[in-house]
Structures are given as C-alpha cells and as structure tokens.
C-alpha cells in the first residue's frame, strides 16, 4: 500500500478527512480495563474498531506507548489495523529527527518494526536527516511545519528573510526539494488558520496533517477554509482526546464513535 | 544525582571531556556476539566497562535499540552503568520534541523508564515543548542547536534578523530563558568550529555536547579552542563509531579502550 494512494482513496471512500489520534493515557481508561496488562492495546482496539469507517487515517502517538513500556502493544495495534481495516493508513506520530545514519535506524523502527504507513519527522536538522525516510518511497513522511502549541512561534514564526517565516521556508523546502518522490506531507496546527492558508498556497495540494481542533481550541470552519483543496480534501484533521475519552464507561468505544461521527460531519459541513 | 553536578565532578575526577556514544549496530559486532539474543547489551557492557574511567559521560542512542526491538536491553544497560559506574552520567540521545502533554510522556520514558540522567531534545516546537523535561530539575536537558550534519545548515544557519542565525537564537533562548533551573546544555557539532565559538560566547559556561569528531571529520584542536571554558572543561566531546568498532574480534573492548584513551589524551593535549 502506498501511503498517499491509500490516503486519497480513504478520503473518497470514507467521505472523511478525520484522523483519530491514538494517545492512550491509562489513568483515563474505563474501569473495566484498568490494571489489565494489555489495557492499552484493548482500549485502542476498541476505539479503532468503532471508528475505522469514519476516518481517513489513524495516528498512534508513540510517546504514550513508550512511557508505559508498551512497544509490543503498539506493534500489535498496528498489526490489528492492517488486518481488520486494511484500507486505513497508519501514521506513526514520532517526530523523529537525527543525522542520516541514526535516521536510518528510526526508519527501520517506524516502517519495518511497527509497520507504519507514514511517520512524522522534525525538519530542524535538514534534508539529509529526512532522506532515510524518503527512501521508503511508498511511505509517507510528514514534516513538522507550523505546530499547534503556543511555543511553536518561538522559532517557527521567525522572519528568515524578506518577510518569509521559518515555517514557510520549511514548507517551501519540502514542496520544492524534499518531495521529489511525492511522499511528503506537513503538520500545520488548526490554531493558526492564517498560517494554514499560507502553507496551502506554498505547497499546492500536498496533504496537511492538522492537529489542534477540540482540546487545543482550533476551529473546523477556519481550518477547512484555509487548508482544503479544490476538491474538498487535502487535510487529515486530527482529534485525539475529545474522541478517545468521550465516554468513561464500558461503552467508551460507542461514545467515541458518536463524537467521531459528529466531528466528521462537522468537517464535511464546511467542505 | 544531579546531572550537572555529576558531569562537573566527572570532568575533574576522570580528567576527561570524552563522551562515548553507544550506537550499537549489530552487523558490526564481533563474531562471538553475533546471534546472541542479548548481543546489544553484552556488546555495550563490554564497551562501558572498558572505558568508564576514561569518560565524563555515556550517550546511548535510542534509535539503535528501537530498531532492534531492544528497549529492554537499553533499560538493562543504563541500570548496569548506574550500578557499576555510579559517578558516570548517562545522556539518552533521543532528540524528542512534541507538545507539552506528549513531551511529558517522553520525559517519563527517558527519566523514569530508562533512568537517564539527561536527554537530548529538539527545540523546533518551542519553550512549552521543552518544559516537561525542565521540570525534572536534577536532569539535564540538552537542546539541539547547531548539528554536525551537512543539512544542519538548511534551517539552523538562516538569518533570523540583524545577522543572528537560527542556531544563535536557539542558544540565546536557552541561555536567557529556558535555562532558569541551570539544567540545560546544547548540541553543537565539531564540524562547525566557528559556530561553536559563537555559541560559547552566547551561553557562558553552559555545557556543550559536541558530536562530529572522528567519522564526521571534526577537528579536536579547533573544537577545544572554540568551545572550551576558562577552566578547560565545558565540553562533552562525543565519539561513537571510532571507539565502538575499533576492534572486530573478541578483544573489541580492549581495542575500544585504546582508542578512547588516545582520544581523551588528544583532547587533553589541547586543553
């Protein structure tokens, strides 16, 4: 499966731009899962199976697994998605960034060990730190550009010459150089709709992963207006906590489905 | 153990600025370790026990463990260093960078799960992405500033106003703001001695982690001249492959010790 092909197919067949972020935080799990050794896997499988027909992709955040010594459950979760929902691409949210020889190891981790279809990568170390991921031509490489957090402005909003901001330079480098194989995307936070529009202008119809709606305060209508492509796609709009923890009981997966459906429809109403 | 206290003590007691980077690449292991399920741990323990009295710190690179599904061996390795070489601080080279809630999980991974004394962090997402690490006041937080790879210039060398380069802005932010608890350091590559000197000028006697000597081509004399503090310390000069793979036989650890000793002495000759 080529990530970009699968993503575009999912946008169409699911009629959805929603990405469900899998950030499993055990303290917020329903009581019936608390204390189980496989609680993270079971919790996430419940979310995945209840929402797969509503999403264009899933995005597990590796930090939540690593903090719990649960890499094996992340492997099993991604294997489960591939087996049960084979048309749903998986983005490993890892934000790795290192020199080439080390990046090659991270690429093995993401694409061979965890079998992710795409990975998020930090651009601070430049092109040669990204190339080992790009060499997996059927995998997606989604570079941080304008992140949704307040501190994102500390560096990303700096003027790097002629009024161009650092995040715009990143977008331009990726669009004009790093994306030679057509497998790149960018992360642009929903909390900065003006910057989403700037990035969209720079990168054409490159897919944008947009965190920051829901808990972080980003607005769906502004995001769609700023970042949607002419055909009403181009975005993976992520929601994590609002969906994962929509319910706190045994029916948490059904509660998650309801919020995922509402979110998908709220997005579609603005396409 | 406070990382900064331990580092300064190690600089003095070992009379060494050498950091040995633990980047275990199984294909290059000696034949007698090939195929063993604990080969990574055994290889690294051999290096550690042969060189601990010659170094100011060790720096395991997590990617090499993650690619091999060997997080358990990384846990055991760091536990071994703490037990056998309790005065030698351990920097987990992970270059993490994410929004606060996720960074908090990475901090748990680094400091509670792996029990590292310090971690490398990517500054691209700004201050709030670094705070969860800073809150561990006895741990070191070593921010990427000017990395040793060729692509490091793509972003880090951009002029962000008045002739200030992005890496200089990072150094200034860290020195004047993020380092309120005195637990920050910076990564500055040996391949750019002029920039080491600029960073040293900006940050006073903040510790600098310097990769890039040996395989990457950085020069020890230039590094010491540019980055050493008045008392002849201030640097953690990293060498990985040149030491780890100095030998390829059963005596690989003794070969590693010889090169570590030569490197330590070559550094000391320029102090």
Coordinates of C-alpha atoms in Angstrom, one line a residue:
Chain A
X1 CA 0.0 0.0 0.0
X2 CA 1.4 3.4 -1.0
X3 CA 0.5 5.9 1.8
X4 CA -0.6 8.7 -0.5
X5 CA -2.7 6.4 -2.7
X6 CA -4.3 4.9 0.4
X7 CA -4.9 8.3 1.9
X8 CA -6.6 9.7 -1.2
X9 CA -8.7 6.5 -1.5
X10 CA -9.8 6.8 2.1
X11 CA -10.7 10.5 1.7
X12 CA -13.1 9.4 -1.1
X13 CA -14.4 6.0 0.1
X14 CA -15.0 7.1 3.7
X15 CA -16.0 10.6 2.8
X16 CA -13.9 11.7 5.7
X17 CA -11.0 14.0 6.5
X18 CA -10.9 12.9 10.1
X19 CA -7.7 11.4 11.6
X20 CA -8.2 9.8 15.0
X21 CA -5.1 10.2 17.2
X22 CA -4.4 7.3 19.4
X23 CA -2.8 8.8 22.6
X24 CA -3.7 6.2 25.2
X25 CA -3.4 7.6 28.7
X26 CA -4.1 4.7 31.1
X27 CA -5.3 6.9 34.0
X28 CA -8.3 7.9 31.9
X29 CA -9.2 4.3 30.8
X30 CA -12.6 2.9 31.8
X31 CA -12.6 0.9 35.0
X32 CA -13.1 -2.4 33.3
X33 CA -9.8 -2.0 31.5
X34 CA -7.8 -0.7 34.5
X35 CA -5.0 -2.9 35.6
X36 CA -5.1 -5.3 32.6
X37 CA -1.6 -6.0 31.2
X38 CA -3.0 -5.4 27.7
X39 CA -5.1 -2.4 28.6
X40 CA -3.5 -0.1 26.1
X41 CA -4.0 -2.5 23.2
X42 CA -7.6 -3.3 24.2
X43 CA -8.5 0.3 24.7
X44 CA -7.1 1.3 21.4
X45 CA -8.6 -1.7 19.5
X46 CA -12.0 -0.6 20.9
X47 CA -11.5 2.9 19.5
X48 CA -10.2 1.7 16.2
X49 CA -12.9 -0.9 15.5
X50 CA -15.6 1.6 16.5
X51 CA -14.4 4.4 14.2
X52 CA -12.5 2.9 11.3
X53 CA -15.3 3.5 8.8
X54 CA -15.4 7.2 9.8
X55 CA -11.7 8.1 9.4
X56 CA -9.1 8.7 6.6
X57 CA -6.3 7.5 8.9
X58 CA -5.2 6.6 12.4
X59 CA -2.3 8.3 14.2
X60 CA -0.8 6.5 17.2
X61 CA 1.4 8.7 19.3
X62 CA 4.4 6.6 20.2
X63 CA 5.3 8.5 23.4
X64 CA 2.2 7.1 25.2
X65 CA 3.3 3.6 24.4
X66 CA 7.0 4.2 25.3
X67 CA 6.2 5.8 28.6
X68 CA 4.3 2.6 29.5
X69 CA 6.9 0.2 28.2
X70 CA 4.3 -1.0 25.7
X71 CA 6.0 -1.1 22.4
X72 CA 4.7 -4.6 21.9
X73 CA 1.2 -3.3 22.3
X74 CA 1.9 -0.7 19.6
X75 CA 3.1 -3.4 17.3
X76 CA 0.0 -5.4 17.9
X77 CA -2.3 -2.4 17.5
X78 CA -0.8 -1.5 14.1
X79 CA -1.0 -5.2 13.0
X80 CA -4.6 -5.2 14.1
X81 CA -5.4 -2.1 12.0
X82 CA -3.7 -3.6 8.9
X83 CA -5.5 -6.9 9.3
X84 CA -9.0 -5.6 10.2
X85 CA -9.0 -2.3 8.4
X86 CA -6.6 -2.8 5.6
X87 CA -7.6 0.3 3.7
X88 CA -6.9 2.7 6.6
X89 CA -3.4 4.1 6.7
X90 CA -1.5 4.4 9.9
X91 CA 0.7 7.5 10.7
X92 CA 3.2 6.9 13.5
X93 CA 3.5 10.2 15.3
X94 CA 7.1 10.1 16.4
X95 CA 8.5 13.4 15.3
X96 CA 12.0 11.9 14.9
X97 CA 14.9 13.9 13.7
X98 CA 18.6 12.9 13.6
X99 CA 21.7 12.5 11.4
X100 CA 21.4 10.2 8.5
X101 CA 22.9 7.0 10.0
X102 CA 20.6 7.3 13.0
X103 CA 17.6 8.4 11.0
X104 CA 18.0 5.1 9.1
X105 CA 17.5 3.3 12.3
X106 CA 14.4 5.3 13.2
X107 CA 13.1 4.5 9.7
X108 CA 13.6 0.8 10.4
X109 CA 11.8 1.3 13.7
X110 CA 8.8 3.0 12.1
X111 CA 8.4 1.2 8.8
X112 CA 9.8 -2.3 9.4
X113 CA 9.3 -2.9 13.1
X114 CA 6.0 -1.0 13.7
X115 CA 4.9 -1.3 10.0
X116 CA 3.5 2.2 10.0
X117 CA 2.5 3.7 6.6
X118 CA 3.8 7.1 7.4
X119 CA 5.8 8.9 10.1
X120 CA 6.0 12.5 11.4
X121 CA 9.5 13.9 11.3
X122 CA 11.1 17.1 12.7
X123 CA 12.9 19.2 10.0
X124 CA 15.3 21.1 12.2
X125 CA 18.3 19.0 11.2
X126 CA 17.7 19.5 7.4
X127 CA 17.5 17.4 4.3
X128 CA 20.0 14.6 5.0
X129 CA 18.2 13.9 8.3
X130 CA 15.0 13.3 6.3
X131 CA 16.4 11.3 3.4
X132 CA 16.4 7.9 5.1
X133 CA 12.6 8.1 5.5
X134 CA 12.1 9.4 1.9
X135 CA 13.9 6.4 0.6
X136 CA 10.9 4.3 1.5
X137 CA 9.1 5.6 -1.5
X138 CA 5.7 4.1 -0.6
X139 CA 5.7 5.5 2.9
X140 CA 4.5 9.0 3.9
X141 CA 6.9 11.5 5.5
X142 CA 5.1 14.2 7.3
X143 CA 7.3 17.1 8.3
X144 CA 6.6 19.5 11.2
X145 CA 5.9 22.9 9.8
X146 CA 3.7 25.1 12.0
X147 CA 2.8 23.3 15.1
X148 CA -0.3 23.9 17.2
X149 CA 1.3 24.7 20.5
X150 CA 1.9 28.2 21.9
X151 CA 5.7 27.8 21.8
X152 CA 5.5 26.9 18.2
X153 CA 6.0 30.6 17.5
X154 CA 9.4 30.8 19.3
X155 CA 11.2 29.6 16.2
X156 CA 8.7 28.8 13.5
X157 CA 7.4 32.3 13.3
X158 CA 10.9 34.0 12.9
X159 CA 11.4 36.1 9.8
X160 CA 14.2 34.3 7.9
X161 CA 14.5 37.0 5.2
X162 CA 12.2 39.1 3.0
X163 CA 9.3 38.5 5.3
X164 CA 9.4 34.8 4.9
X165 CA 8.8 32.9 8.2
X166 CA 10.7 29.8 9.2
X167 CA 7.6 27.6 8.8
X168 CA 7.1 29.0 5.3
X169 CA 10.7 28.2 4.5
X170 CA 10.1 24.6 5.7
X171 CA 7.0 24.4 3.5
X172 CA 9.0 25.7 0.5
X173 CA 11.9 23.4 1.0
X174 CA 9.6 20.4 1.3
X175 CA 7.5 21.3 -1.6
X176 CA 10.3 22.2 -4.0
X177 CA 13.0 19.8 -2.9
X178 CA 12.4 17.1 -0.4
X179 CA 9.1 16.0 -2.0
X180 CA 10.8 14.7 -5.2
X181 CA 9.0 11.3 -4.7
X182 CA 5.7 12.8 -3.9
X183 CA 5.5 11.2 -0.5
X184 CA 5.7 14.2 1.8
X185 CA 3.1 16.0 3.9
X186 CA 3.2 18.8 6.5
X187 CA 2.0 19.3 10.0
X188 CA 0.1 22.6 10.4
X189 CA -1.8 23.4 13.6
X190 CA -5.5 24.3 13.4
X191 CA -4.8 27.0 16.0
X192 CA -3.2 29.1 13.2
X193 CA -5.6 29.3 10.3
X194 CA -3.8 32.1 8.6
X195 CA -0.6 30.0 8.5
X196 CA -2.5 27.0 7.2
X197 CA -3.6 29.2 4.3
X198 CA 0.0 30.4 3.7
X199 CA 1.2 26.8 3.7
X200 CA -1.5 25.7 1.3
X201 CA -0.5 28.5 -1.0
X202 CA 3.1 27.3 -1.0
X203 CA 2.6 23.5 -1.3
X204 CA -0.3 23.1 -3.7
X205 CA -2.3 20.1 -2.9
X206 CA 0.2 18.4 -0.6
X207 CA -1.6 16.6 2.3
X208 CA -1.6 18.6 5.6
X209 CA -2.0 16.9 8.9
X210 CA -3.8 19.3 11.2
X211 CA -3.8 18.8 14.9
X212 CA -5.3 21.3 17.3
X213 CA -9.1 21.1 16.9
X214 CA -11.0 20.3 20.1
X215 CA -9.0 20.4 23.3
X216 CA -6.4 22.8 21.8
X217 CA -9.1 25.3 20.5
X218 CA -8.7 25.2 16.7
X219 CA -11.8 25.9 14.6
X220 CA -13.0 23.5 12.0
X221 CA -14.6 26.0 9.6
X222 CA -11.5 28.2 9.6
X223 CA -9.3 25.1 9.1
X224 CA -11.3 23.9 6.1
X225 CA -11.5 27.4 4.5
X226 CA -7.7 27.9 5.0
X227 CA -6.5 24.4 4.1
X228 CA -9.0 22.5 2.0
X229 CA -8.0 21.8 -1.6
X230 CA -10.2 22.5 -4.6
X231 CA -11.8 19.0 -4.4
X232 CA -12.5 19.4 -0.7
X233 CA -9.8 17.1 0.5
X234 CA -6.1 17.7 1.3
X235 CA -6.4 17.5 5.0
X236 CA -6.1 15.0 7.8
X237 CA -7.8 16.7 10.7
X238 CA -6.7 15.1 13.9
X239 CA -8.7 14.7 17.0
X240 CA -7.4 12.6 19.9
X241 CA -8.6 13.2 23.5
X242 CA -12.1 14.5 22.5
X243 CA -12.8 11.2 20.9
X244 CA -10.7 8.7 23.0
X245 CA -12.2 10.0 26.3
X246 CA -15.7 10.9 25.1
X247 CA -17.0 8.2 27.4
X248 CA -15.6 6.8 30.6
X249 CA -17.6 3.6 31.0
X250 CA -17.8 0.2 29.3
X251 CA -19.4 1.9 26.3
X252 CA -16.4 4.2 25.8
X253 CA -16.0 3.0 22.2
X254 CA -19.6 3.8 21.3
X255 CA -19.2 7.2 22.9
X256 CA -16.0 7.7 20.8
X257 CA -17.9 6.7 17.7
X258 CA -20.6 9.3 18.3
X259 CA -18.0 12.1 18.7
X260 CA -16.0 10.8 15.7
X261 CA -19.2 10.9 13.6
X262 CA -20.1 14.4 14.8
X263 CA -16.6 15.6 14.1
X264 CA -16.5 14.0 10.6
X265 CA -19.9 15.6 9.8
X266 CA -18.9 19.0 11.2
X267 CA -15.8 18.8 8.9
X268 CA -17.9 17.7 5.9
X269 CA -20.4 20.5 6.6
X270 CA -17.6 23.0 5.9
X271 CA -16.1 21.3 2.8
Chain B
X1 CA 22.5 12.6 41.3
X2 CA 22.1 16.0 39.7
X3 CA 23.3 15.7 36.1
X4 CA 25.2 18.9 36.1
X5 CA 26.9 18.2 39.4
X6 CA 27.8 14.7 38.2
X7 CA 29.1 16.0 34.9
X8 CA 31.3 18.6 36.5
X9 CA 32.6 16.1 39.0
X10 CA 33.4 13.6 36.2
X11 CA 35.3 16.2 34.2
X12 CA 37.5 16.7 37.2
X13 CA 37.9 13.2 38.7
X14 CA 38.4 11.5 35.3
X15 CA 40.3 14.4 33.8
X16 CA 38.3 13.7 30.7
X17 CA 35.9 15.6 28.3
X18 CA 35.2 12.4 26.3
X19 CA 31.7 11.1 25.9
X20 CA 31.4 7.7 24.5
X21 CA 28.3 7.3 22.2
X22 CA 26.7 3.9 22.4
X23 CA 25.3 3.4 18.9
X24 CA 25.2 -0.4 18.7
X25 CA 25.0 -1.6 15.2
X26 CA 24.7 -5.4 15.3
X27 CA 26.1 -6.1 11.8
X28 CA 29.4 -4.8 13.1
X29 CA 29.5 -6.8 16.3
X30 CA 32.4 -9.3 16.8
X31 CA 31.6 -12.8 15.7
X32 CA 31.4 -14.2 19.2
X33 CA 28.4 -12.0 20.0
X34 CA 26.6 -12.4 16.7
X35 CA 23.2 -14.1 17.1
X36 CA 23.0 -13.9 20.8
X37 CA 19.6 -12.5 22.0
X38 CA 21.4 -10.2 24.4
X39 CA 24.1 -9.2 21.9
X40 CA 23.4 -5.5 22.1
X41 CA 23.5 -5.4 25.9
X42 CA 26.7 -7.5 26.1
X43 CA 28.4 -5.5 23.4
X44 CA 27.6 -2.2 25.1
X45 CA 28.5 -3.5 28.6
X46 CA 31.9 -4.5 27.2
X47 CA 32.5 -1.0 25.9
X48 CA 31.2 0.6 29.1
X49 CA 33.3 -1.4 31.5
X50 CA 36.4 -1.0 29.4
X51 CA 36.1 2.8 29.1
X52 CA 34.2 4.2 32.2
X53 CA 37.3 5.5 33.9
X54 CA 38.2 7.5 30.7
X55 CA 34.9 9.3 30.1
X56 CA 32.8 12.2 31.6
X57 CA 29.5 10.6 30.4
X58 CA 28.0 7.9 28.2
X59 CA 25.4 8.6 25.5
X60 CA 23.3 5.7 24.3
X61 CA 21.4 6.5 21.0
X62 CA 17.9 5.1 21.4
X63 CA 17.3 4.6 17.7
X64 CA 19.7 1.7 17.6
X65 CA 17.9 -0.1 20.3
X66 CA 14.4 0.7 19.0
X67 CA 15.2 -0.6 15.5
X68 CA 16.2 -3.9 17.1
X69 CA 13.2 -4.1 19.4
X70 CA 15.7 -3.9 22.3
X71 CA 14.3 -1.4 24.7
X72 CA 14.7 -3.9 27.5
X73 CA 18.4 -4.1 26.7
X74 CA 18.7 -0.3 26.9
X75 CA 17.0 -0.4 30.3
X76 CA 19.4 -3.0 31.4
X77 CA 22.4 -1.2 30.0
X78 CA 21.6 2.0 31.8
X79 CA 20.9 0.1 35.0
X80 CA 24.3 -1.5 34.6
X81 CA 26.0 1.8 34.2
X82 CA 24.3 3.2 37.3
X83 CA 25.2 0.2 39.3
X84 CA 28.8 -0.4 38.2
X85 CA 29.8 3.2 37.4
X86 CA 27.6 5.3 39.6
X87 CA 29.5 8.5 39.0
X88 CA 29.2 8.4 35.3
X89 CA 26.1 10.3 34.0
X90 CA 24.1 8.9 31.1
X91 CA 22.6 11.0 28.3
X92 CA 19.8 9.4 26.4
X93 CA 20.2 10.6 22.8
X94 CA 16.6 10.7 21.7
X95 CA 16.1 14.2 20.2
X96 CA 12.5 14.2 21.2
X97 CA 10.2 17.2 20.5
X98 CA 6.4 17.4 20.9
X99 CA 3.6 19.4 22.5
X100 CA 3.6 19.5 26.3
X101 CA 1.2 16.7 27.1
X102 CA 3.2 14.4 24.8
X103 CA 6.6 15.7 25.9
X104 CA 5.5 14.7 29.5
X105 CA 5.2 11.1 28.3
X106 CA 8.6 11.3 26.6
X107 CA 10.1 12.6 29.9
X108 CA 8.6 9.6 31.7
X109 CA 10.2 7.4 29.1
X110 CA 13.6 8.9 29.4
X111 CA 13.9 9.7 33.1
X112 CA 11.6 7.1 34.8
X113 CA 11.6 4.2 32.5
X114 CA 15.2 4.3 31.2
X115 CA 16.5 6.2 34.2
X116 CA 18.7 8.5 32.0
X117 CA 20.4 11.5 33.7
X118 CA 19.9 13.7 30.7
X119 CA 18.1 13.7 27.3
X120 CA 18.7 15.5 24.0
X121 CA 15.7 17.5 22.9
X122 CA 14.8 19.2 19.6
X123 CA 13.9 22.9 20.0
X124 CA 11.7 23.4 16.9
X125 CA 8.4 23.4 18.8
X126 CA 9.5 26.0 21.3
X127 CA 9.5 26.5 25.0
X128 CA 6.4 24.7 26.1
X129 CA 7.6 21.6 24.3
X130 CA 10.7 21.6 26.5
X131 CA 9.2 22.4 29.9
X132 CA 8.1 18.9 30.8
X133 CA 11.8 17.9 30.7
X134 CA 12.9 21.0 32.5
X135 CA 10.6 20.2 35.4
X136 CA 12.9 17.3 36.3
X137 CA 15.3 19.8 37.9
X138 CA 18.0 17.3 38.6
X139 CA 18.0 16.0 35.0
X140 CA 19.9 17.5 32.1
X141 CA 18.1 18.8 29.0
X142 CA 20.4 19.2 26.0
X143 CA 18.9 21.1 23.2
X144 CA 19.9 20.7 19.5
X145 CA 21.5 24.0 18.4
X146 CA 24.0 23.6 15.5
X147 CA 24.1 20.0 14.4
X148 CA 27.1 18.3 12.8
X149 CA 25.4 17.1 9.6
X150 CA 25.5 18.9 6.2
X151 CA 21.8 19.5 6.2
X152 CA 22.1 21.3 9.6
X153 CA 22.6 24.5 7.6
X154 CA 19.2 24.2 5.8
X155 CA 17.4 25.8 8.7
X156 CA 19.9 26.4 11.5
X157 CA 22.1 28.8 9.5
X158 CA 19.2 31.0 8.3
X159 CA 19.4 34.7 9.3
X160 CA 16.5 35.4 11.6
X161 CA 17.2 39.2 11.9
X162 CA 20.1 41.5 12.3
X163 CA 22.6 38.9 11.3
X164 CA 21.5 36.5 14.0
X165 CA 21.4 32.9 12.8
X166 CA 18.6 30.5 13.9
X167 CA 21.1 28.4 15.9
X168 CA 22.3 31.5 17.7
X169 CA 18.7 32.4 18.5
X170 CA 18.2 28.9 20.0
X171 CA 21.4 29.4 22.1
X172 CA 20.1 32.8 23.3
X173 CA 16.6 31.5 24.1
X174 CA 18.1 28.6 26.1
X175 CA 20.7 30.7 27.9
X176 CA 18.4 33.6 28.8
X177 CA 15.1 31.9 29.3
X178 CA 14.8 28.1 29.2
X179 CA 17.8 27.5 31.5
X180 CA 16.2 29.1 34.6
X181 CA 17.0 25.9 36.6
X182 CA 20.5 25.6 35.3
X183 CA 20.0 22.2 33.8
X184 CA 20.3 22.9 30.1
X185 CA 23.1 22.1 27.6
X186 CA 23.4 22.5 23.8
X187 CA 24.4 20.3 20.9
X188 CA 27.0 21.9 18.7
X189 CA 28.7 19.9 16.0
X190 CA 32.5 19.7 15.8
X191 CA 32.3 20.2 12.1
X192 CA 31.5 23.9 12.6
X193 CA 34.2 25.3 15.0
X194 CA 33.2 28.9 14.2
X195 CA 29.7 28.3 15.3
X196 CA 30.9 26.5 18.5
X197 CA 32.8 29.8 19.3
X198 CA 29.7 31.8 18.6
X199 CA 27.6 29.6 20.9
X200 CA 30.2 29.6 23.6
X201 CA 30.1 33.4 23.5
X202 CA 26.3 33.5 23.9
X203 CA 25.9 30.9 26.6
X204 CA 28.8 31.5 29.0
X205 CA 30.0 28.2 30.6
X206 CA 26.9 26.1 29.7
X207 CA 27.9 22.5 28.8
X208 CA 28.1 21.8 25.1
X209 CA 27.7 18.3 23.7
X210 CA 29.9 18.1 20.6
X211 CA 29.4 15.3 18.1
X212 CA 31.2 15.1 14.9
X213 CA 34.9 14.3 15.6
X214 CA 36.2 11.2 14.1
X215 CA 34.0 9.7 11.3
X216 CA 32.3 13.0 10.6
X217 CA 35.5 14.9 10.3
X218 CA 35.6 17.5 13.1
X219 CA 38.9 18.6 14.5
X220 CA 39.7 18.2 18.2
X221 CA 42.1 21.2 18.4
X222 CA 39.6 23.5 16.7
X223 CA 36.8 22.3 18.9
X224 CA 38.8 22.8 22.1
X225 CA 39.9 26.3 21.1
X226 CA 36.4 27.3 20.1
X227 CA 34.4 25.7 22.9
X228 CA 36.5 25.1 26.0
X229 CA 35.7 27.2 29.0
X230 CA 38.4 29.1 31.0
X231 CA 38.9 26.1 33.3
X232 CA 39.4 23.8 30.4
X233 CA 36.1 22.0 30.7
X234 CA 32.6 22.8 29.4
X235 CA 32.5 20.2 26.7
X236 CA 31.3 16.6 26.2
X237 CA 33.1 15.6 23.1
X238 CA 31.4 12.6 21.7
X239 CA 32.9 9.7 19.8
X240 CA 30.8 6.7 18.8
X241 CA 31.8 4.5 15.9
X242 CA 35.6 5.2 16.1
X243 CA 35.6 3.7 19.6
X244 CA 32.8 1.1 19.4
X245 CA 34.2 -0.6 16.3
X246 CA 38.0 0.0 16.9
X247 CA 38.3 -3.8 17.0
X248 CA 36.3 -6.6 15.4
X249 CA 37.4 -9.5 17.5
X250 CA 36.9 -10.9 21.0
X251 CA 39.2 -8.2 22.2
X252 CA 36.9 -5.4 20.8
X253 CA 36.5 -3.8 24.3
X254 CA 40.3 -3.6 24.8
X255 CA 40.6 -2.0 21.3
X256 CA 37.9 0.4 22.2
X257 CA 39.7 1.3 25.4
X258 CA 42.9 2.0 23.4
X259 CA 41.1 4.4 21.1
X260 CA 39.1 6.0 24.0
X261 CA 42.4 6.6 25.8
X262 CA 44.0 8.1 22.7
X263 CA 41.0 10.4 22.1
X264 CA 40.9 11.5 25.7
X265 CA 44.6 12.3 25.7
X266 CA 44.3 14.1 22.3
X267 CA 41.6 16.3 23.8
X268 CA 43.6 16.9 27.0
X269 CA 46.6 17.9 24.9
X270 CA 44.6 20.8 23.5
X271 CA 43.0 21.9 26.8

